[in-house]
Structure formats: C-alpha cells, structure tokens
mmCIF file of C-alpha atoms (C1' of nucleotides) and ligand atoms in Angstrom:
data_model
loop_
_atom_site.group_PDB
_atom_site.id
_atom_site.type_symbol
_atom_site.label_atom_id
_atom_site.label_comp_id
_atom_site.label_asym_id
_atom_site.label_seq_id
_atom_site.Cartn_x
_atom_site.Cartn_y
_atom_site.Cartn_z
ATOM 1 C CA MET A 4 95.755 112.596 -23.038
ATOM 2 C CA PHE A 5 96.029 109.204 -24.738
ATOM 3 C CA SER A 6 96.460 105.738 -23.274
ATOM 4 C CA LYS A 7 99.889 104.121 -23.204
ATOM 5 C CA ALA A 8 98.680 101.764 -25.910
ATOM 6 C CA THR A 9 97.807 104.642 -28.203
ATOM 7 C CA GLU A 10 101.035 106.501 -27.427
ATOM 8 C CA TYR A 11 102.996 103.405 -28.428
ATOM 9 C CA ALA A 12 100.806 103.008 -31.494
ATOM 10 C CA LEU A 13 101.526 106.555 -32.614
ATOM 11 C CA ARG A 14 105.249 106.244 -32.021
ATOM 12 C CA ALA A 15 105.480 102.787 -33.594
ATOM 13 C CA THR A 16 103.620 103.819 -36.709
ATOM 14 C CA ILE A 17 105.708 106.920 -37.227
ATOM 15 C CA TYR A 18 108.875 104.969 -36.535
ATOM 16 C CA ILE A 19 107.978 102.278 -39.044
ATOM 17 C CA ALA A 20 107.091 104.939 -41.583
ATOM 18 C CA GLN A 21 110.511 106.470 -41.182
ATOM 19 C CA LYS A 22 112.618 103.316 -41.096
ATOM 20 C CA SER A 23 110.863 100.713 -43.189
ATOM 21 C CA SER A 24 109.951 99.965 -46.734
ATOM 22 C CA ILE A 25 108.429 96.913 -48.334
ATOM 23 C CA GLU A 26 111.916 95.579 -49.059
ATOM 24 C CA ASN A 27 113.221 96.478 -45.648
ATOM 25 C CA LYS A 28 110.794 95.429 -42.964
ATOM 26 C CA LEU A 29 111.204 95.999 -39.260
ATOM 27 C CA SER A 30 110.948 93.210 -36.735
ATOM 28 C CA LEU A 31 108.983 93.568 -33.534
ATOM 29 C CA ASP A 32 112.280 93.954 -31.712
ATOM 30 C CA ASP A 33 113.357 96.734 -34.037
ATOM 31 C CA VAL A 34 110.160 98.589 -33.309
ATOM 32 C CA ALA A 35 110.093 98.091 -29.543
ATOM 33 C CA THR A 36 113.755 99.012 -29.245
ATOM 34 C CA GLY A 37 113.362 101.923 -31.625
ATOM 35 C CA ILE A 38 110.585 103.614 -29.721
ATOM 36 C CA GLY A 39 111.508 102.374 -26.249
ATOM 37 C CA SER A 40 108.388 100.373 -25.495
ATOM 38 C CA PRO A 41 107.860 97.008 -23.779
ATOM 39 C CA ARG A 42 108.300 94.284 -26.391
ATOM 40 C CA ALA A 43 105.376 91.993 -25.605
ATOM 41 C CA PHE A 44 102.902 94.797 -25.109
ATOM 42 C CA THR A 45 104.063 96.373 -28.330
ATOM 43 C CA ALA A 46 103.376 93.067 -30.060
ATOM 44 C CA LYS A 47 99.737 93.353 -29.040
ATOM 45 C CA ILE A 48 99.539 96.866 -30.365
ATOM 46 C CA MET A 49 101.164 95.878 -33.651
ATOM 47 C CA GLN A 50 98.483 93.228 -34.011
ATOM 48 C CA ILE A 51 95.815 95.909 -33.801
ATOM 49 C CA LEU A 52 97.630 98.256 -36.166
ATOM 50 C CA SER A 53 98.304 95.595 -38.773
ATOM 51 C CA LYS A 54 94.905 93.935 -38.539
ATOM 52 C CA ASP A 55 93.846 93.358 -42.174
ATOM 53 C CA ASN A 56 97.034 95.203 -43.217
ATOM 54 C CA LYS A 57 94.928 98.324 -43.220
ATOM 55 C CA LEU A 58 97.238 100.841 -41.606
ATOM 56 C CA VAL A 59 100.464 98.943 -40.967
ATOM 57 C CA SER A 60 101.336 95.858 -43.007
ATOM 58 C CA SER A 61 103.018 92.730 -41.713
ATOM 59 C CA THR A 62 104.350 89.427 -43.007
ATOM 60 C CA ARG A 63 105.564 86.409 -41.076
ATOM 61 C CA GLY A 64 108.574 84.233 -41.499
ATOM 62 C CA PRO A 65 112.181 84.992 -42.389
ATOM 63 C CA ASN A 66 112.664 88.562 -43.567
ATOM 64 C CA GLY A 67 109.169 89.245 -42.348
ATOM 65 C CA GLY A 68 108.192 92.115 -40.129
ATOM 66 C CA PHE A 69 106.295 95.371 -40.295
ATOM 67 C CA TYR A 70 106.195 98.065 -42.930
ATOM 68 C CA ILE A 71 103.895 100.782 -44.197
ATOM 69 C CA SER A 72 102.786 101.278 -47.755
ATOM 70 C CA ASP A 73 103.378 104.651 -49.363
ATOM 71 C CA LYS A 74 99.651 105.081 -49.559
ATOM 72 C CA ALA A 75 99.182 104.444 -45.847
ATOM 73 C CA LYS A 76 101.949 106.924 -45.096
ATOM 74 C CA GLU A 77 99.736 109.634 -46.526
ATOM 75 C CA GLN A 78 97.082 108.897 -43.932
ATOM 76 C CA PRO A 79 96.612 111.550 -41.261
ATOM 77 C CA ILE A 80 97.597 110.816 -37.665
ATOM 78 C CA ILE A 81 93.963 110.538 -36.732
ATOM 79 C CA ALA A 82 93.826 107.277 -38.683
ATOM 80 C CA ILE A 83 96.016 105.789 -35.961
ATOM 81 C CA LEU A 84 93.670 107.054 -33.267
ATOM 82 C CA LYS A 85 90.705 105.573 -35.104
ATOM 83 C CA CYS A 86 92.536 102.278 -35.401
ATOM 84 C CA MET A 87 93.119 102.298 -31.638
ATOM 85 C CA ASN A 88 89.497 103.276 -30.986
ATOM 86 C CA GLU A 89 90.510 106.493 -29.277
ATOM 87 C CA ARG A 90 89.243 108.845 -31.905
ATOM 88 C CA ASP A 91 86.340 110.022 -29.789
ATOM 89 C CA ILE A 92 88.237 110.998 -26.667
ATOM 90 C CA ILE A 93 88.659 114.293 -28.507
ATOM 91 C CA ASP A 94 84.891 114.751 -28.484
ATOM 92 C CA LYS A 95 84.408 114.119 -24.790
ATOM 93 C CA CYS A 96 83.278 116.773 -22.348
ATOM 94 C CA VAL A 97 86.231 118.142 -20.406
ATOM 95 C CA LEU A 98 84.237 117.895 -17.180
ATOM 96 C CA GLY A 99 83.072 114.367 -17.960
ATOM 97 C CA LEU A 100 79.431 115.072 -18.755
ATOM 98 C CA LYS A 101 77.856 112.156 -20.581
ATOM 99 C CA LYS A 102 77.346 114.232 -23.679
ATOM 100 C CA CYS A 103 79.257 117.270 -24.856
ATOM 101 C CA SER A 104 76.670 119.434 -26.560
ATOM 102 C CA GLU A 105 75.863 123.016 -27.421
ATOM 103 C CA LYS A 106 72.361 122.618 -26.037
ATOM 104 C CA GLU A 107 73.473 121.508 -22.581
ATOM 105 C CA PRO A 108 77.012 122.795 -22.372
ATOM 106 C CA CYS A 109 79.218 122.525 -19.327
ATOM 107 C CA PRO A 110 80.666 125.827 -18.102
ATOM 108 C CA LEU A 111 83.905 125.236 -20.008
ATOM 109 C CA HIS A 112 82.339 124.009 -23.219
ATOM 110 C CA PHE A 113 82.588 127.043 -25.457
ATOM 111 C CA GLN A 114 86.191 127.749 -24.600
ATOM 112 C CA TYR A 115 87.197 124.117 -24.678
ATOM 113 C CA LYS A 116 85.594 123.521 -28.053
ATOM 114 C CA THR A 117 88.068 125.748 -29.835
ATOM 115 C CA ILE A 118 90.905 123.832 -28.235
ATOM 116 C CA LYS A 119 89.336 120.564 -29.332
ATOM 117 C CA ALA A 120 89.037 121.943 -32.837
ATOM 118 C CA ASP A 121 92.733 122.823 -32.833
ATOM 119 C CA LEU A 122 93.614 119.339 -31.629
ATOM 120 C CA LEU A 123 91.446 117.694 -34.225
ATOM 121 C CA GLY A 124 92.911 119.927 -36.898
ATOM 122 C CA LEU A 125 96.403 118.895 -35.901
ATOM 123 C CA PHE A 126 95.595 115.209 -36.066
ATOM 124 C CA GLU A 127 93.698 115.534 -39.308
ATOM 125 C CA LEU A 128 96.258 117.712 -41.026
ATOM 126 C CA LYS A 129 99.535 116.052 -40.186
ATOM 127 C CA SER A 130 100.224 112.874 -42.109
ATOM 128 C CA ILE A 131 102.248 109.951 -40.863
ATOM 129 C CA GLN A 132 104.778 110.692 -43.600
ATOM 130 C CA GLN A 133 105.182 114.297 -42.511
ATOM 131 C CA LEU A 134 106.014 113.342 -38.955
ATOM 132 C CA ALA A 135 108.395 110.656 -40.169
ATOM 133 C CA ASN A 136 110.141 113.334 -42.232
ATOM 134 C CA GLU A 137 110.609 115.512 -39.168
ATOM 135 C CA ILE A 138 112.553 112.690 -37.594
ATOM 136 C CA GLU A 139 114.421 111.843 -40.779
ATOM 137 C CA ASP A 140 115.517 115.462 -41.034
ATOM 138 C CA GLY A 141 116.762 115.426 -37.462
ATOM 139 C CA ASN A 142 114.200 117.979 -36.337
ATOM 140 C CA ALA A 143 112.425 115.617 -33.971
ATOM 141 C CA THR A 144 112.799 112.366 -32.107
ATOM 142 C CA ILE A 145 110.488 109.596 -31.083
ATOM 143 C CA SER A 146 112.881 107.336 -29.260
ATOM 144 C CA ASN A 147 112.421 108.222 -25.612
ATOM 145 C CA MET B 9 91.730 114.054 -20.814
ATOM 146 C CA PHE B 10 91.318 113.800 -17.045
ATOM 147 C CA SER B 11 90.628 110.815 -14.816
ATOM 148 C CA LYS B 12 87.107 110.135 -13.579
ATOM 149 C CA ALA B 13 88.272 111.209 -10.137
ATOM 150 C CA THR B 14 89.386 114.594 -11.428
ATOM 151 C CA GLU B 15 86.249 115.056 -13.522
ATOM 152 C CA TYR B 16 84.142 114.482 -10.427
ATOM 153 C CA ALA B 17 86.409 116.794 -8.455
ATOM 154 C CA LEU B 18 85.947 119.600 -10.970
ATOM 155 C CA ARG B 19 82.182 119.157 -11.123
ATOM 156 C CA ALA B 20 81.816 118.776 -7.359
ATOM 157 C CA THR B 21 83.831 121.877 -6.607
ATOM 158 C CA ILE B 22 81.946 124.009 -9.085
ATOM 159 C CA TYR B 23 78.646 122.606 -7.847
ATOM 160 C CA ILE B 24 79.470 123.370 -4.248
ATOM 161 C CA ALA B 25 80.591 126.856 -5.212
ATOM 162 C CA GLN B 26 77.255 127.483 -6.861
ATOM 163 C CA LYS B 27 74.950 125.939 -4.272
ATOM 164 C CA SER B 28 76.639 126.323 -0.916
ATOM 165 C CA SER B 29 77.625 128.947 1.562
ATOM 166 C CA ILE B 30 79.017 128.708 5.059
ATOM 167 C CA GLU B 31 75.477 128.831 6.471
ATOM 168 C CA ASN B 32 74.120 126.422 3.921
ATOM 169 C CA LYS B 33 76.413 123.458 3.534
ATOM 170 C CA LEU B 34 75.889 120.584 1.157
ATOM 171 C CA SER B 35 75.899 116.987 2.290
ATOM 172 C CA LEU B 36 77.774 114.297 0.430
ATOM 173 C CA ASP B 37 74.443 113.101 -0.930
ATOM 174 C CA ASP B 38 73.611 116.583 -2.179
ATOM 175 C CA VAL B 39 76.885 116.709 -4.051
ATOM 176 C CA ALA B 40 76.798 113.203 -5.512
ATOM 177 C CA THR B 41 73.191 113.610 -6.589
ATOM 178 C CA GLY B 42 73.814 117.097 -7.896
ATOM 179 C CA ILE B 43 76.634 116.157 -10.201
ATOM 180 C CA GLY B 44 75.527 112.586 -10.915
ATOM 181 C CA SER B 45 78.486 110.748 -9.471
ATOM 182 C CA PRO B 46 78.763 107.553 -7.414
ATOM 183 C CA ARG B 47 78.232 108.466 -3.756
ATOM 184 C CA ALA B 48 81.002 106.484 -2.077
ATOM 185 C CA PHE B 49 83.623 107.313 -4.666
ATOM 186 C CA THR B 50 82.643 110.940 -4.439
ATOM 187 C CA ALA B 51 83.203 110.734 -0.695
ATOM 188 C CA LYS B 52 86.817 109.778 -1.335
ATOM 189 C CA ILE B 53 87.274 112.672 -3.695
ATOM 190 C CA MET B 54 85.704 115.100 -1.253
ATOM 191 C CA GLN B 55 88.230 113.914 1.318
ATOM 192 C CA ILE B 56 91.049 114.923 -0.997
ATOM 193 C CA LEU B 57 89.454 118.253 -1.893
ATOM 194 C CA SER B 58 88.731 119.203 1.710
ATOM 195 C CA LYS B 59 92.013 117.955 3.137
ATOM 196 C CA ASP B 60 93.155 120.747 5.479
ATOM 197 C CA ASN B 61 90.131 122.769 4.320
ATOM 198 C CA LYS B 62 92.426 124.214 1.706
ATOM 199 C CA LEU B 63 90.185 124.227 -1.353
ATOM 200 C CA VAL B 64 86.840 122.915 -0.147
ATOM 201 C CA SER B 65 85.882 123.167 3.499
ATOM 202 C CA SER B 66 83.969 120.569 5.481
ATOM 203 C CA THR B 67 82.515 120.082 8.934
ATOM 204 C CA ARG B 68 81.100 116.952 10.511
ATOM 205 C CA GLY B 69 77.981 116.382 12.542
ATOM 206 C CA PRO B 70 74.454 117.767 12.202
ATOM 207 C CA ASN B 71 74.218 120.651 9.766
ATOM 208 C CA GLY B 72 77.681 119.702 8.634
ATOM 209 C CA GLY B 73 78.716 119.207 5.051
ATOM 210 C CA PHE B 74 80.781 120.884 2.392
ATOM 211 C CA TYR B 75 81.114 124.494 1.389
ATOM 212 C CA ILE B 76 83.623 126.827 -0.213
ATOM 213 C CA SER B 77 84.867 130.081 1.189
ATOM 214 C CA ASP B 78 84.528 133.185 -0.942
ATOM 215 C CA LYS B 79 88.277 133.372 -1.080
ATOM 216 C CA ALA B 80 88.593 129.823 -2.392
ATOM 217 C CA LYS B 81 85.937 130.581 -4.997
ATOM 218 C CA GLU B 82 88.347 133.045 -6.539
ATOM 219 C CA GLN B 83 90.882 130.286 -7.118
ATOM 220 C CA PRO B 84 91.419 129.278 -10.735
ATOM 221 C CA ILE B 85 90.282 125.875 -11.956
ATOM 222 C CA ILE B 86 93.851 124.707 -12.068
ATOM 223 C CA ALA B 87 93.866 124.737 -8.268
ATOM 224 C CA ILE B 88 91.490 121.766 -8.435
ATOM 225 C CA LEU B 89 93.822 119.949 -10.797
ATOM 226 C CA LYS B 90 96.748 120.603 -8.499
ATOM 227 C CA CYS B 91 94.753 119.317 -5.564
ATOM 228 C CA MET B 92 94.032 116.115 -7.520
ATOM 229 C CA ASN B 93 97.666 115.818 -8.566
ATOM 230 C CA GLU B 94 96.773 116.024 -12.233
ATOM 231 C CA ARG B 95 98.290 119.411 -12.885
ATOM 232 C CA ASP B 96 101.177 117.993 -14.864
ATOM 233 C CA ILE B 97 99.245 115.925 -17.358
ATOM 234 C CA ILE B 98 99.089 119.189 -19.277
ATOM 235 C CA ASP B 99 102.868 119.180 -19.564
ATOM 236 C CA LYS B 100 103.188 115.644 -20.843
ATOM 237 C CA CYS B 101 104.393 114.800 -24.336
ATOM 238 C CA VAL B 102 101.460 113.979 -26.587
ATOM 239 C CA LEU B 103 103.342 110.967 -27.934
ATOM 240 C CA GLY B 104 104.311 109.777 -24.468
ATOM 241 C CA LEU B 105 108.017 110.608 -24.550
ATOM 242 C CA LYS B 106 109.475 110.636 -21.060
ATOM 243 C CA LYS B 107 110.212 114.309 -21.266
ATOM 244 C CA CYS B 108 108.528 116.976 -23.358
ATOM 245 C CA SER B 109 111.273 119.381 -24.278
ATOM 246 C CA GLU B 110 112.330 121.879 -26.887
ATOM 247 C CA LYS B 111 115.736 120.282 -27.165
ATOM 248 C CA GLU B 112 114.477 116.799 -27.985
ATOM 249 C CA PRO B 113 111.007 117.482 -29.291
ATOM 250 C CA CYS B 114 108.675 114.854 -30.652
ATOM 251 C CA PRO B 115 107.389 115.537 -34.168
ATOM 252 C CA LEU B 116 104.195 117.080 -32.819
ATOM 253 C CA HIS B 117 105.793 119.135 -30.082
ATOM 254 C CA PHE B 118 105.784 122.609 -31.586
ATOM 255 C CA GLN B 119 102.207 122.439 -32.743
ATOM 256 C CA TYR B 120 100.993 120.741 -29.604
ATOM 257 C CA LYS B 121 102.658 123.248 -27.325
ATOM 258 C CA THR B 122 100.390 126.059 -28.446
ATOM 259 C CA ILE B 123 97.392 123.875 -27.695
ATOM 260 C CA LYS B 124 98.807 123.108 -24.268
ATOM 261 C CA ALA B 125 99.301 126.798 -23.672
ATOM 262 C CA ASP B 126 95.673 127.444 -24.561
ATOM 263 C CA LEU B 127 94.549 124.720 -22.203
ATOM 264 C CA LEU B 128 96.698 126.009 -19.396
ATOM 265 C CA GLY B 129 95.454 129.528 -20.044
ATOM 266 C CA LEU B 130 91.876 128.352 -19.768
ATOM 267 C CA PHE B 131 92.456 126.589 -16.474
ATOM 268 C CA GLU B 132 94.474 129.445 -15.044
ATOM 269 C CA LEU B 133 92.122 132.167 -16.156
ATOM 270 C CA LYS B 134 88.731 130.797 -15.243
ATOM 271 C CA SER B 135 87.925 130.893 -11.564
ATOM 272 C CA ILE B 136 85.692 128.461 -9.739
ATOM 273 C CA GLN B 137 83.308 131.341 -9.078
ATOM 274 C CA GLN B 138 83.082 132.260 -12.747
ATOM 275 C CA LEU B 139 82.076 128.759 -13.743
ATOM 276 C CA ALA B 140 79.572 128.591 -10.909
ATOM 277 C CA ASN B 141 78.059 131.817 -12.222
ATOM 278 C CA GLU B 142 77.620 130.310 -15.663
ATOM 279 C CA ILE B 143 75.464 127.640 -14.092
ATOM 280 C CA GLU B 144 73.655 130.068 -11.812
ATOM 281 C CA ASP B 145 72.764 132.176 -14.855
ATOM 282 C CA GLY B 146 71.412 129.142 -16.672
ATOM 283 C CA ASN B 147 74.080 129.311 -19.339
ATOM 284 C CA ALA B 148 75.644 125.981 -18.459
ATOM 285 C CA THR B 149 75.015 122.757 -16.612
ATOM 286 C CA ILE B 150 77.118 120.330 -14.665
ATOM 287 C CA SER B 151 74.533 117.765 -13.727
ATOM 288 C CA ASN B 152 74.909 115.044 -16.324
ATOM 289 C "C1'" DT C 7 110.589 67.976 -46.665
ATOM 290 C "C1'" DG C 8 112.307 69.930 -42.753
ATOM 291 C "C1'" DT C 9 114.079 73.744 -40.083
ATOM 292 C "C1'" DA C 10 114.663 78.377 -38.858
ATOM 293 C "C1'" DT C 11 112.338 82.725 -38.531
ATOM 294 C "C1'" DT C 12 108.868 85.851 -37.570
ATOM 295 C "C1'" DA C 13 104.211 87.547 -36.439
ATOM 296 C "C1'" DA C 14 99.487 86.040 -34.519
ATOM 297 C "C1'" DG C 15 96.840 84.501 -30.834
ATOM 298 C "C1'" DG C 16 95.513 83.012 -26.284
ATOM 299 C "C1'" DA C 17 96.062 82.700 -21.411
ATOM 300 C "C1'" DC C 18 97.522 84.894 -17.643
ATOM 301 C "C1'" DA C 19 99.753 88.290 -14.216
ATOM 302 C "C1'" DA C 20 100.587 92.807 -12.234
ATOM 303 C "C1'" DA C 21 99.275 97.324 -11.450
ATOM 304 C "C1'" DG C 22 96.201 101.112 -11.463
ATOM 305 C "C1'" DT C 23 91.583 103.104 -11.309
ATOM 306 C "C1'" DT C 24 86.981 103.197 -9.957
ATOM 307 C "C1'" DA C 25 83.702 101.943 -6.736
ATOM 308 C "C1'" DT C 26 81.526 100.027 -2.410
ATOM 309 C "C1'" DC C 27 80.996 98.998 2.426
ATOM 310 C "C1'" DT C 28 81.926 99.266 7.263
ATOM 311 C "C1'" DT C 29 83.813 101.453 11.246
ATOM 312 C "C1'" DT C 30 85.467 105.540 13.576
ATOM 313 C "C1'" DT C 31 85.535 110.343 14.824
ATOM 314 C "C1'" DA C 32 83.750 114.962 15.288
ATOM 315 C "C1'" DT C 33 79.810 117.829 16.123
ATOM 316 C "C1'" DT C 34 75.167 119.259 17.322
ATOM 317 C "C1'" DA C 35 71.016 119.210 19.826
ATOM 318 C "C1'" DT C 36 68.137 117.115 23.255
ATOM 319 C "C1'" DA D 29 75.474 112.535 29.177
ATOM 320 C "C1'" DT D 30 73.063 110.588 25.184
ATOM 321 C "C1'" DA D 31 71.443 110.163 20.728
ATOM 322 C "C1'" DA D 32 71.511 111.588 16.124
ATOM 323 C "C1'" DT D 33 74.019 113.249 12.213
ATOM 324 C "C1'" DA D 34 77.513 113.719 8.933
ATOM 325 C "C1'" DA D 35 82.248 113.427 7.293
ATOM 326 C "C1'" DA D 36 86.875 110.801 7.797
ATOM 327 C "C1'" DA D 37 89.227 106.724 7.407
ATOM 328 C "C1'" DG D 38 90.204 102.025 6.307
ATOM 329 C "C1'" DA D 39 89.442 97.643 4.051
ATOM 330 C "C1'" DT D 40 88.130 95.495 0.145
ATOM 331 C "C1'" DA D 41 85.979 94.451 -4.358
ATOM 332 C "C1'" DA D 42 85.279 95.036 -9.404
ATOM 333 C "C1'" DC D 43 87.072 96.492 -13.459
ATOM 334 C "C1'" DT D 44 90.485 98.294 -16.775
ATOM 335 C "C1'" DT D 45 94.929 98.923 -18.483
ATOM 336 C "C1'" DT D 46 99.390 97.455 -18.949
ATOM 337 C "C1'" DG D 47 102.391 93.941 -19.383
ATOM 338 C "C1'" DT D 48 104.386 88.954 -19.889
ATOM 339 C "C1'" DC D 49 104.727 84.285 -21.565
ATOM 340 C "C1'" DC D 50 103.810 80.323 -24.224
ATOM 341 C "C1'" DT D 51 101.915 78.080 -28.149
ATOM 342 C "C1'" DT D 52 100.380 78.263 -33.007
ATOM 343 C "C1'" DA D 53 100.530 79.590 -37.798
ATOM 344 C "C1'" DA D 54 102.716 81.393 -41.829
ATOM 345 C "C1'" DT D 55 106.763 81.935 -44.690
ATOM 346 C "C1'" DA D 56 111.358 81.419 -46.634
ATOM 347 C "C1'" DC D 57 115.055 78.744 -47.695
ATOM 348 C "C1'" DA D 58 118.216 74.927 -47.690
HETATM 349 S S1 FES E 26 79.815 119.992 -22.651
HETATM 350 FE FE1 FES E 26 81.704 120.029 -21.573
HETATM 351 S S2 FES E 26 83.081 120.308 -23.219
HETATM 352 FE FE2 FES E 26 81.196 120.330 -24.270
HETATM 353 S S1 FES E 27 108.031 116.464 -26.876
HETATM 354 FE FE1 FES E 27 106.138 115.653 -27.500
HETATM 355 S S2 FES E 27 104.836 117.306 -26.989
HETATM 356 FE FE2 FES E 27 106.750 118.115 -26.372
#
DNA sequence: TGTATTAAGGACAAAGTTATCTTTTATTAT
DNA sequence: ATAATAAAAGATAACTTTGTCCTTAATACA
C-alpha cells in the first residue's frame, strides 16, 4: 500500500508520540532501533517529518532529538501521509486509470470507492495519540 | 496499491476478455493501444500472463495474438494478481511490520483487517468476464 | 571559548521498477 | 521452400526508491 518511506514515517511518528515528551526527546538511534528501520534512511525521513517542526519537532545538540507536541499528537494519521506526499494514493484508480471518476469509472470503481472511503475514514479518524495509546496499553506493537 | 505492471495486467486481461475470442485474437498493438500502455512493457506483461497459456492464451504467426478462453474468463480477478505475484500485498501490514498477525498486531491491525477482507472479497468475487461485461455494456471504461 | 553532542544537508551507491530495442522462434500462407 | 507475421526472449537503458556516508550547522555545557 504505502512506500517504505511512508511506513517508516508512520511507525516513527507513532513511536515518538508514545515514548517522547519535550523534556525527554528521542535520538535518531532511539527511533531507528525502536521501530526497526535503517538508521540513515530514517534520518532522511525524520528530516521530512520535522521540517518546520510542523508534525514532529526536533532540536540539535546535547539532549536534542525528536519529540511531538501534545497538539501534534491530536493530528489524525492522515497528517503523516500528507507530510510524506502520499495522501493521494488513496484517491487513485485501482486499475491505474489516469483519473478515478464517476463519469468515466473503471469496472471496479463503484465497489472500490466504498473501500477507499473506509480507508480514508480510518486515517482521518484515528489520531497519532490514539495509536500511541494502543501501544502504551500493550494492545499493539510497532517494533517489528 | 498495485505496481504499474499489475495495473496493466489487470486492464489488459479485462480488455482481452471483452474484445477477443479464439477466432478473433488481439495483437500486442491492439492491447497496448486499447488500454493505453507502453507497447514494449506491455509485451513483457503479456508474456507473464500467457505463460503456459494458463490465464491468457497466445499464438504466434499470422492471425496470432492474445485471447482468453471462456473458462479463464470465469476466473476471479485475484487470479491475475496471483499470476503477477502480487496476491500477498493484500496480506501485508499497513504499517510495514514484517508480519501482520493477531498475536502481535500493529495499532491499526484490527480496523485495517476488515478493509483487507473487503478488498479480498472484491477480487475473489468479481470475475474477469463480469468486468468485461461492464465495459461491453458501456457502464465502465478501461482505456485511460 | 572550546568541545562534545545531535540533527540537517548533500553527495553518492545499490536495488528495484518501468520501459525500450533487437534477435529469435513459431506459425501461416503463398 | 520462402516470405511474412506475430509473439517470446534477452539485453540494456532510464528512472525511482531505498539506503549509506561524510560534512556542516546548531546547541549545551564545562
Ligand atoms: S475509476 Fe477506477 S477506481 Fe475510480
Ligand atoms: S499487523 Fe499491521 S495490519 Fe496486521
């Protein structure tokens, strides 16, 4: 479904939400180890996620690292997809037609659209915080 | 969702099902033009699809080309995915964990699994013939 | 001020996917 | 037989994604 980069982005963000706070930041190594992703590649992804400190925040130097503000934790999962520029793969035609539309639908369109709606609903409804809680409560893992 | 190769495979198969018969085969050019895919790449995909004449059938030489037997037309869409070795992308964890399981679920697992079931249902239920009919009846397109 | 620490940024490498081109093989019709 | 036709097969190219490495910049603290 998603690219490796976006998978790591999702896992990293949720992981940071669960483990970090502004007083207790996570280093790149913490994150990569925590979610089981390649360190250097994860660094690149963290750069995207923490660009302008919009979704994830970061500071350099001793005791620096990554964290997520309480406000950002309330963001829905889809915010991560948007950040990774993969928001619109949900809109694509399942058969790869240039445009998915009701006027020129592919033969799977009307059935697939309800599935897409469910997917979108999931990503729009679930917040980063909620998924972090699932892990915190021991009901889910993200560690590979 | 799927790779370009699999998208072309799905469209090509459905297109051939709609347009061809054993007496009226489609050439590679017919197929590539019909679904709007790059000719040479499509050739490679047709090789996979018609390997052993299992899903799509092909013959060489004058009046040769591709066609689909009535029996193969009754196959569900998922047969095309299997043929393209993309059947199992439906089983993958949405967050990219190595294994999607109930015992060590990711925080989206239980919601995502119903979506996966819907997807699988769609691909298992709809036959190649049915989708070809949609196009034949003017209710859908596949031509880009 | 200087040094250690940590992320940011840039250049590059490896692997995978998509796409093209050329040659070979099978088949038909003359 | 020969020529024409059309797919199969192989080599290779272009592009994208994934991944690494090295240098630079920011920050804290002694
Ligand atoms: S046109 Fe194919 S999914 Fe909408
Ligand atoms: S474990 Fe992630 S979808 Fe099943």
